[in-house]
Amino acid sequence: MRRLSYAILLITSLSPAVTPSAATAQASGGDAPAEEATSEYDDAVRSALAELSAGHLAEARAHFQRAHALSPSARTLRGLGLVEYELGHYVRAVALFEEALTSEVRPLTPRLRGQVRELVENARGFIGAYRIRLVPRDAQLRIDGEVRPLLPGEVVELDAGDHTLMIEREGYVTQRRRILLRSALRAGR
């Protein structure tokens, strides 16, 4: 009789639901860069802000990416974070906002820093943190179809929503788990 070996996926939630406040971001922030930027950079930022204001998020992202490629700074990181926030990609938004807060190139003004900190706090209400342990340890983890390398003890953050986690390893039966992460706001807390 053939015995099947099962890979095991253990998931532990690390984040209690936190209700985000109702603060919103202002797109432009009203502060001009301290240094003179190139006209191409200025055009990219102006276009990004116009597209963001119009709700054209993919276009805003492309313009902010162009501006960031021309002159990486806290300001362009903040702009990219705003787009990801509006798209509901809160994990990515938080990473960009935190990078903007630490960047010393065209640093954020105190007012912009306060706005960004508030957005980070709000975004965390839409993020779940999980500790995932794979057995065997060399199994491959996929989250929503994407291979996700995992270090021992690492915390995995996921945006609110429906996610599929899969563990695979040759010689083992593939395991799938569905996680439905509800934000505190959507859960009515």
Tab-separated table of C-alpha atoms in Angstrom:
chain	number	residue	atom	x	y	z
A	1	MET	CA	0.000	0.000	0.000
A	2	ARG	CA	1.370	3.426	-0.990
A	3	ARG	CA	1.478	6.064	1.726
A	4	LEU	CA	0.993	9.721	0.811
A	5	SER	CA	3.099	12.393	2.460
A	6	TYR	CA	1.362	15.693	3.111
A	7	ALA	CA	3.082	19.012	3.286
A	8	ILE	CA	1.789	21.094	6.181
A	9	LEU	CA	0.989	24.764	6.106
A	10	LEU	CA	0.568	26.351	9.542
A	11	ILE	CA	-0.776	29.893	9.595
A	12	THR	CA	-0.996	32.085	12.680
A	13	SER	CA	-2.633	35.500	12.572
A	14	LEU	CA	-0.571	38.140	14.332
A	15	SER	CA	-2.739	41.190	13.774
A	16	PRO	CA	-5.972	41.913	15.556
A	17	ALA	CA	-8.324	43.992	13.468
A	18	VAL	CA	-7.687	47.687	13.952
A	19	THR	CA	-10.267	50.189	12.848
A	20	PRO	CA	-8.660	52.824	10.663
A	21	SER	CA	-9.641	56.447	11.146
A	22	ALA	CA	-11.463	58.292	8.381
A	23	ALA	CA	-8.553	60.542	7.402
A	24	THR	CA	-7.886	61.138	3.734
A	25	ALA	CA	-4.791	62.215	1.881
A	26	GLN	CA	-4.400	65.355	-0.127
A	27	ALA	CA	-2.746	64.546	-3.408
A	28	SER	CA	-0.443	67.478	-3.918
A	29	GLY	CA	0.449	68.301	-0.327
A	30	GLY	CA	0.921	71.884	-1.476
A	31	ASP	CA	4.670	71.893	-0.894
A	32	ALA	CA	7.048	72.468	-3.785
A	33	PRO	CA	10.361	70.577	-3.802
A	34	ALA	CA	13.090	72.583	-2.089
A	35	GLU	CA	15.457	72.134	-5.013
A	36	GLU	CA	14.884	73.059	-8.626
A	37	ALA	CA	13.921	69.932	-10.546
A	38	THR	CA	14.225	69.298	-14.229
A	39	SER	CA	11.290	70.255	-16.409
A	40	GLU	CA	10.825	66.580	-17.287
A	41	TYR	CA	10.581	65.744	-13.587
A	42	ASP	CA	8.183	68.654	-13.012
A	43	ASP	CA	6.046	67.555	-15.963
A	44	ALA	CA	5.939	63.992	-14.647
A	45	VAL	CA	4.884	65.137	-11.163
A	46	ARG	CA	2.252	67.547	-12.538
A	47	SER	CA	0.866	64.799	-14.775
A	48	ALA	CA	0.878	62.309	-11.898
A	49	LEU	CA	-1.010	64.676	-9.615
A	50	ALA	CA	-3.563	65.494	-12.325
A	51	GLU	CA	-4.155	61.800	-13.040
A	52	LEU	CA	-4.388	61.020	-9.317
A	53	SER	CA	-6.943	63.812	-8.837
A	54	ALA	CA	-8.944	62.471	-11.795
A	55	GLY	CA	-8.896	58.958	-10.322
A	56	HIS	CA	-6.736	57.570	-13.139
A	57	LEU	CA	-4.559	55.511	-10.848
A	58	ALA	CA	-2.615	53.442	-13.389
A	59	GLU	CA	-1.651	56.613	-15.231
A	60	ALA	CA	-0.743	58.393	-11.982
A	61	ARG	CA	1.467	55.458	-11.024
A	62	ALA	CA	3.264	55.546	-14.378
A	63	HIS	CA	3.964	59.282	-14.060
A	64	PHE	CA	5.163	58.986	-10.444
A	65	GLN	CA	7.408	56.079	-11.476
A	66	ARG	CA	8.875	58.227	-14.253
A	67	ALA	CA	9.458	61.109	-11.813
A	68	HIS	CA	11.052	58.713	-9.318
A	69	ALA	CA	13.335	57.287	-12.010
A	70	LEU	CA	14.444	60.824	-12.886
A	71	SER	CA	14.924	62.014	-9.307
A	72	PRO	CA	14.230	59.535	-6.488
A	73	SER	CA	13.064	61.296	-3.334
A	74	ALA	CA	10.748	61.196	-0.354
A	75	ARG	CA	8.254	63.177	-2.441
A	76	THR	CA	8.056	60.650	-5.280
A	77	LEU	CA	7.907	57.764	-2.797
A	78	ARG	CA	4.974	59.501	-1.104
A	79	GLY	CA	3.243	59.920	-4.473
A	80	LEU	CA	3.730	56.252	-5.307
A	81	GLY	CA	2.409	55.361	-1.845
A	82	LEU	CA	-0.705	57.479	-2.409
A	83	VAL	CA	-1.454	55.604	-5.629
A	84	GLU	CA	-0.992	52.190	-3.999
A	85	TYR	CA	-3.169	53.310	-1.075
A	86	GLU	CA	-5.957	54.349	-3.447
A	87	LEU	CA	-5.626	51.048	-5.333
A	88	GLY	CA	-6.118	49.151	-2.066
A	89	HIS	CA	-2.564	47.773	-2.120
A	90	TYR	CA	-2.006	48.666	1.519
A	91	VAL	CA	1.049	46.489	2.185
A	92	ARG	CA	2.880	48.133	-0.724
A	93	ALA	CA	1.589	51.600	0.277
A	94	VAL	CA	2.925	51.210	3.820
A	95	ALA	CA	6.341	50.125	2.512
A	96	LEU	CA	6.519	53.165	0.217
A	97	PHE	CA	5.283	55.555	2.915
A	98	GLU	CA	7.815	54.235	5.430
A	99	GLU	CA	10.579	54.636	2.863
A	100	ALA	CA	9.378	58.206	2.213
A	101	LEU	CA	9.503	58.963	5.948
A	102	THR	CA	13.143	57.865	6.166
A	103	SER	CA	14.387	59.351	2.890
A	104	GLU	CA	16.631	62.384	3.280
A	105	VAL	CA	16.370	63.350	-0.389
A	106	ARG	CA	13.772	66.114	-0.739
A	107	PRO	CA	12.478	65.149	2.710
A	108	LEU	CA	8.839	65.549	3.595
A	109	THR	CA	7.794	68.682	5.435
A	110	PRO	CA	6.423	68.227	8.962
A	111	ARG	CA	2.878	68.575	7.593
A	112	LEU	CA	3.448	65.921	4.904
A	113	ARG	CA	5.142	63.643	7.446
A	114	GLY	CA	2.035	63.893	9.636
A	115	GLN	CA	-0.231	63.061	6.694
A	116	VAL	CA	1.916	60.086	5.732
A	117	ARG	CA	2.010	58.759	9.298
A	118	GLU	CA	-1.793	58.991	9.441
A	119	LEU	CA	-2.088	57.121	6.139
A	120	VAL	CA	0.233	54.396	7.443
A	121	GLU	CA	-1.958	54.020	10.527
A	122	ASN	CA	-5.102	53.882	8.374
A	123	ALA	CA	-3.589	51.371	5.950
A	124	ARG	CA	-2.648	49.017	8.788
A	125	GLY	CA	-6.382	48.525	9.386
A	126	PHE	CA	-6.511	46.785	6.012
A	127	ILE	CA	-3.485	44.523	6.533
A	128	GLY	CA	-3.278	41.126	8.187
A	129	ALA	CA	0.003	39.782	9.544
A	130	TYR	CA	0.657	36.055	9.613
A	131	ARG	CA	3.448	33.794	10.723
A	132	ILE	CA	3.626	30.860	8.346
A	133	ARG	CA	5.556	27.693	9.081
A	134	LEU	CA	6.212	25.215	6.312
A	135	VAL	CA	6.731	21.512	6.898
A	136	PRO	CA	8.979	20.412	5.325
A	137	ARG	CA	10.987	23.624	5.571
A	138	ASP	CA	12.198	23.455	1.978
A	139	ALA	CA	8.659	23.371	0.574
A	140	GLN	CA	7.688	26.157	-1.807
A	141	LEU	CA	5.047	28.672	-0.759
A	142	ARG	CA	2.816	30.426	-3.271
A	143	ILE	CA	0.542	33.285	-2.286
A	144	ASP	CA	-2.105	34.082	-4.868
A	145	GLY	CA	-0.109	32.122	-7.449
A	146	GLU	CA	3.179	33.967	-6.844
A	147	VAL	CA	6.173	32.141	-5.372
A	148	ARG	CA	6.948	33.712	-1.995
A	149	PRO	CA	10.322	32.928	-0.420
A	150	LEU	CA	9.923	32.632	3.323
A	151	LEU	CA	12.602	33.037	5.980
A	152	PRO	CA	12.215	31.213	9.310
A	153	GLY	CA	10.192	33.358	11.705
A	154	GLU	CA	9.283	35.878	9.007
A	155	VAL	CA	5.937	37.655	9.269
A	156	VAL	CA	3.925	37.800	6.051
A	157	GLU	CA	1.619	40.773	5.567
A	158	LEU	CA	-1.402	40.536	3.281
A	159	ASP	CA	-3.922	43.111	2.106
A	160	ALA	CA	-7.554	42.620	3.130
A	161	GLY	CA	-9.325	40.294	0.737
A	162	ASP	CA	-9.386	36.710	-0.430
A	163	HIS	CA	-6.016	34.951	-0.687
A	164	THR	CA	-4.930	31.462	-1.685
A	165	LEU	CA	-1.858	29.974	-0.051
A	166	MET	CA	-0.331	26.865	-1.565
A	167	ILE	CA	2.560	24.715	-0.398
A	168	GLU	CA	4.331	22.425	-2.834
A	169	ARG	CA	7.206	20.006	-2.690
A	170	GLU	CA	8.106	17.061	-4.853
A	171	GLY	CA	7.029	13.812	-3.226
A	172	TYR	CA	4.311	15.522	-1.152
A	173	VAL	CA	0.650	16.208	-1.756
A	174	THR	CA	0.132	19.897	-2.565
A	175	GLN	CA	-1.862	21.744	0.096
A	176	ARG	CA	-4.077	24.776	-0.524
A	177	ARG	CA	-5.560	27.124	2.047
A	178	ARG	CA	-7.893	30.026	1.458
A	179	ILE	CA	-7.690	33.045	3.740
A	180	LEU	CA	-10.410	35.665	3.730
A	181	LEU	CA	-9.010	38.689	5.497
A	182	ARG	CA	-11.617	41.257	6.403
A	183	SER	CA	-10.547	44.728	7.337
A	184	ALA	CA	-11.779	46.208	10.603
A	185	LEU	CA	-13.661	48.798	8.551
A	186	ARG	CA	-15.425	46.206	6.398
A	187	ALA	CA	-16.126	43.975	9.406
A	188	GLY	CA	-18.087	46.849	10.942
A	189	ARG	CA	-15.910	47.321	14.008
